[in-house]
Each structure stands twice: as C-alpha cells, then as structure tokens.
Amino acid sequence: MDNKKDTGADDAVFFVKSSTSATDLGAAVAHAIYARKNITLRAIGAGAINQAVKSVPIAQGYAGSRGHRLAMRPAFFTATVPEGEVSGLSFIVFDEAA
C-alpha cells in the first residue's frame, strides 16, 4: 500500500499516487471502515485522483456485504513541494450506515 499515515487513533490518511492500485487501496479503505477510522484520501494529479475515486466503489464492494454504505466528500487542499505550492483533492470517506 502506498503511503498510509495514521495521524491519530481514529484517523487513516492515504496519499494516493497514479501508480497506486485502486484494488489495494479499496481493500485498505474497507479495512479502515471496519476499524471505524476517519478516512482521508489525498491525491495530486489526474492519475492519482482517478485511482482515489475508483477505490471507493471497490471498497464499497468489500464493505457492502457487512452492512456498510460508503460515501465520500471531496475538498481541495494545497501542499508545499520544493517547486512551490500545488493543489490537490482530498476525499473524506465515511460510512453513511454508521
């Protein structure tokens, strides 16, 4: 799994790259849902955003059979890199059934 960061006992932040496997990320998101974590997917660039978005319905496929109903809320963020500042999208994933 690419760059997972636990920022606290109840937080799981995934830094998504264009090379991230959407299937693997979806499985990781589903496991975080089972653990009742606050999930954030962060992506910079079209390919990374594509993988992040695809991972949520994959996670729903895994978690749906256990009664979970996933949803996501997008937001912009700004990150500082050596070349300057870049914008990206973050997706907060949550369980509507909880």
C-alpha atoms as an extended CHARMM CRD file, in Angstrom:
* protein
*
        98  EXT
         1         1  MET       CA              0.0000000000        0.0000000000        0.0000000000  PROA      1               0.0000000000
         2         2  ASP       CA              1.3120000000        3.4260000000       -0.8800000000  PROA      2               0.0000000000
         3         3  ASN       CA              1.9890000000        5.9290000000        1.8770000000  PROA      3               0.0000000000
         4         4  LYS       CA             -0.5820000000        5.3480000000        4.5890000000  PROA      4               0.0000000000
         5         5  LYS       CA             -0.3040000000        7.6320000000        7.5760000000  PROA      5               0.0000000000
         6         6  ASP       CA             -2.1600000000        7.2460000000       10.8580000000  PROA      6               0.0000000000
         7         7  THR       CA             -2.4700000000       10.7520000000       12.2730000000  PROA      7               0.0000000000
         8         8  GLY       CA             -4.2570000000        9.5510000000       15.3800000000  PROA      8               0.0000000000
         9         9  ALA       CA             -6.0140000000        6.5720000000       16.8680000000  PROA      9               0.0000000000
        10        10  ASP       CA             -9.0850000000        7.2200000000       14.7380000000  PROA      10              0.0000000000
        11        11  ASP       CA             -7.5030000000        8.6490000000       11.5680000000  PROA      11              0.0000000000
        12        12  ALA       CA             -6.2310000000        6.9990000000        8.3920000000  PROA      12              0.0000000000
        13        13  VAL       CA             -4.7940000000        9.2630000000        5.6890000000  PROA      13              0.0000000000
        14        14  PHE       CA             -3.8150000000        7.6680000000        2.3750000000  PROA      14              0.0000000000
        15        15  PHE       CA             -1.5150000000        9.5650000000       -0.0100000000  PROA      15              0.0000000000
        16        16  VAL       CA             -2.5220000000        8.2810000000       -3.4430000000  PROA      16              0.0000000000
        17        17  LYS       CA             -0.2460000000        8.2150000000       -6.5000000000  PROA      17              0.0000000000
        18        18  SER       CA             -1.1330000000        7.4480000000      -10.1020000000  PROA      18              0.0000000000
        19        19  SER       CA              0.6720000000        4.1140000000       -9.6600000000  PROA      19              0.0000000000
        20        20  THR       CA             -1.4320000000        3.1690000000       -6.6220000000  PROA      20              0.0000000000
        21        21  SER       CA             -3.5020000000        0.0500000000       -7.1990000000  PROA      21              0.0000000000
        22        22  ALA       CA             -7.1740000000        1.0270000000       -6.8720000000  PROA      22              0.0000000000
        23        23  THR       CA             -7.9630000000       -2.5390000000       -5.7520000000  PROA      23              0.0000000000
        24        24  ASP       CA             -5.3440000000       -2.4940000000       -2.9950000000  PROA      24              0.0000000000
        25        25  LEU       CA             -6.4170000000        0.9770000000       -1.8910000000  PROA      25              0.0000000000
        26        26  GLY       CA            -10.0720000000       -0.1190000000       -1.8850000000  PROA      26              0.0000000000
        27        27  ALA       CA             -9.1920000000       -3.0600000000        0.3630000000  PROA      27              0.0000000000
        28        28  ALA       CA             -7.2670000000       -0.7520000000        2.7130000000  PROA      28              0.0000000000
        29        29  VAL       CA            -10.1980000000        1.6730000000        2.8410000000  PROA      29              0.0000000000
        30        30  ALA       CA            -12.5880000000       -1.1860000000        3.6290000000  PROA      30              0.0000000000
        31        31  HSD       CA            -10.3460000000       -2.3610000000        6.4780000000  PROA      31              0.0000000000
        32        32  ALA       CA            -10.2070000000        1.1900000000        7.8340000000  PROA      32              0.0000000000
        33        33  ILE       CA            -14.0270000000        1.3180000000        7.6960000000  PROA      33              0.0000000000
        34        34  TYR       CA            -14.2000000000       -1.9360000000        9.6690000000  PROA      34              0.0000000000
        35        35  ALA       CA            -11.8860000000       -0.3500000000       12.2600000000  PROA      35              0.0000000000
        36        36  ARG       CA            -14.1140000000        2.7500000000       12.3640000000  PROA      36              0.0000000000
        37        37  LYS       CA            -11.3170000000        5.0820000000       11.2500000000  PROA      37              0.0000000000
        38        38  ASN       CA            -11.7600000000        8.5900000000        9.8430000000  PROA      38              0.0000000000
        39        39  ILE       CA            -10.5130000000        8.1200000000        6.2820000000  PROA      39              0.0000000000
        40        40  THR       CA             -8.9610000000       10.7320000000        4.0170000000  PROA      40              0.0000000000
        41        41  LEU       CA             -7.6090000000       10.0380000000        0.5420000000  PROA      41              0.0000000000
        42        42  ARG       CA             -5.2260000000       12.7410000000       -0.7340000000  PROA      42              0.0000000000
        43        43  ALA       CA             -4.2900000000       12.9420000000       -4.4090000000  PROA      43              0.0000000000
        44        44  ILE       CA             -2.3820000000       15.3620000000       -6.6330000000  PROA      44              0.0000000000
        45        45  GLY       CA             -2.7270000000       14.9810000000      -10.4030000000  PROA      45              0.0000000000
        46        46  ALA       CA             -5.3220000000       13.4450000000      -12.6840000000  PROA      46              0.0000000000
        47        47  GLY       CA             -3.9770000000        9.8810000000      -12.4860000000  PROA      47              0.0000000000
        48        48  ALA       CA             -3.8480000000        9.9100000000       -8.6930000000  PROA      48              0.0000000000
        49        49  ILE       CA             -7.3500000000       11.3890000000       -8.4480000000  PROA      49              0.0000000000
        50        50  ASN       CA             -8.6110000000        8.6880000000      -10.8150000000  PROA      50              0.0000000000
        51        51  GLN       CA             -7.1730000000        5.9240000000       -8.6140000000  PROA      51              0.0000000000
        52        52  ALA       CA             -8.5870000000        7.5110000000       -5.4450000000  PROA      52              0.0000000000
        53        53  VAL       CA            -12.0780000000        7.8210000000       -6.9290000000  PROA      53              0.0000000000
        54        54  LYS       CA            -12.0600000000        4.2430000000       -8.2910000000  PROA      54              0.0000000000
        55        55  SER       CA            -11.0140000000        2.8610000000       -4.8890000000  PROA      55              0.0000000000
        56        56  VAL       CA            -14.2180000000        3.9690000000       -3.1500000000  PROA      56              0.0000000000
        57        57  PRO       CA            -16.6820000000        1.7910000000       -5.1200000000  PROA      57              0.0000000000
        58        58  ILE       CA            -14.1740000000       -1.0520000000       -4.8140000000  PROA      58              0.0000000000
        59        59  ALA       CA            -14.1860000000       -0.5480000000       -1.0330000000  PROA      59              0.0000000000
        60        60  GLN       CA            -17.9990000000       -0.4570000000       -1.1470000000  PROA      60              0.0000000000
        61        61  GLY       CA            -17.9340000000       -3.8410000000       -2.8580000000  PROA      61              0.0000000000
        62        62  TYR       CA            -15.9340000000       -5.2620000000        0.0320000000  PROA      62              0.0000000000
        63        63  ALA       CA            -17.7470000000       -3.4550000000        2.8590000000  PROA      63              0.0000000000
        64        64  GLY       CA            -21.3020000000       -3.5860000000        1.4880000000  PROA      64              0.0000000000
        65        65  SER       CA            -21.7750000000       -7.2200000000        2.3880000000  PROA      65              0.0000000000
        66        66  ARG       CA            -21.1150000000       -6.2680000000        6.0210000000  PROA      66              0.0000000000
        67        67  GLY       CA            -23.8370000000       -3.6090000000        6.0050000000  PROA      67              0.0000000000
        68        68  HSD       CA            -21.6760000000       -0.5580000000        5.3210000000  PROA      68              0.0000000000
        69        69  ARG       CA            -22.7460000000        2.1540000000        2.8760000000  PROA      69              0.0000000000
        70        70  LEU       CA            -19.8070000000        4.3210000000        1.8560000000  PROA      70              0.0000000000
        71        71  ALA       CA            -19.8920000000        7.9190000000        0.6730000000  PROA      71              0.0000000000
        72        72  MET       CA            -17.2050000000       10.4860000000        0.0220000000  PROA      72              0.0000000000
        73        73  ARG       CA            -16.9370000000       14.2390000000        0.2710000000  PROA      73              0.0000000000
        74        74  PRO       CA            -14.3430000000       15.9960000000       -1.9280000000  PROA      74              0.0000000000
        75        75  ALA       CA            -12.3230000000       19.0530000000       -0.9330000000  PROA      75              0.0000000000
        76        76  PHE       CA             -9.3410000000       20.9570000000       -2.2920000000  PROA      76              0.0000000000
        77        77  PHE       CA             -6.0490000000       21.2220000000       -0.4240000000  PROA      77              0.0000000000
        78        78  THR       CA             -2.7430000000       22.9640000000       -1.0420000000  PROA      78              0.0000000000
        79        79  ALA       CA              0.5930000000       21.2470000000       -0.4520000000  PROA      79              0.0000000000
        80        80  THR       CA              4.0390000000       22.7900000000       -0.4180000000  PROA      80              0.0000000000
        81        81  VAL       CA              6.6330000000       20.9770000000       -2.5000000000  PROA      81              0.0000000000
        82        82  PRO       CA             10.2030000000       22.0220000000       -3.4240000000  PROA      82              0.0000000000
        83        83  GLU       CA              8.9000000000       23.5650000000       -6.6660000000  PROA      83              0.0000000000
        84        84  GLY       CA              6.2750000000       25.6740000000       -4.8440000000  PROA      84              0.0000000000
        85        85  GLU       CA              2.6610000000       25.0830000000       -3.9420000000  PROA      85              0.0000000000
        86        86  VAL       CA              0.3960000000       22.5870000000       -5.6920000000  PROA      86              0.0000000000
        87        87  SER       CA             -3.3190000000       21.9550000000       -5.3670000000  PROA      87              0.0000000000
        88        88  GLY       CA             -4.8610000000       18.5480000000       -4.9700000000  PROA      88              0.0000000000
        89        89  LEU       CA             -8.0800000000       16.8670000000       -3.9980000000  PROA      89              0.0000000000
        90        90  SER       CA             -8.8090000000       15.1260000000       -0.7550000000  PROA      90              0.0000000000
        91        91  PHE       CA            -11.7160000000       12.7590000000       -0.3440000000  PROA      91              0.0000000000
        92        92  ILE       CA            -13.2040000000       12.1470000000        3.0690000000  PROA      92              0.0000000000
        93        93  VAL       CA            -14.6940000000        8.6520000000        3.0280000000  PROA      93              0.0000000000
        94        94  PHE       CA            -17.3120000000        7.7620000000        5.5880000000  PROA      94              0.0000000000
        95        95  ASP       CA            -19.9330000000        5.1470000000        6.3670000000  PROA      95              0.0000000000
        96        96  GLU       CA            -23.4600000000        6.5220000000        5.9450000000  PROA      96              0.0000000000
        97        97  ALA       CA            -24.9090000000        3.4740000000        7.7100000000  PROA      97              0.0000000000
        98        98  ALA       CA            -22.9900000000        4.1470000000       10.9390000000  PROA      98              0.0000000000
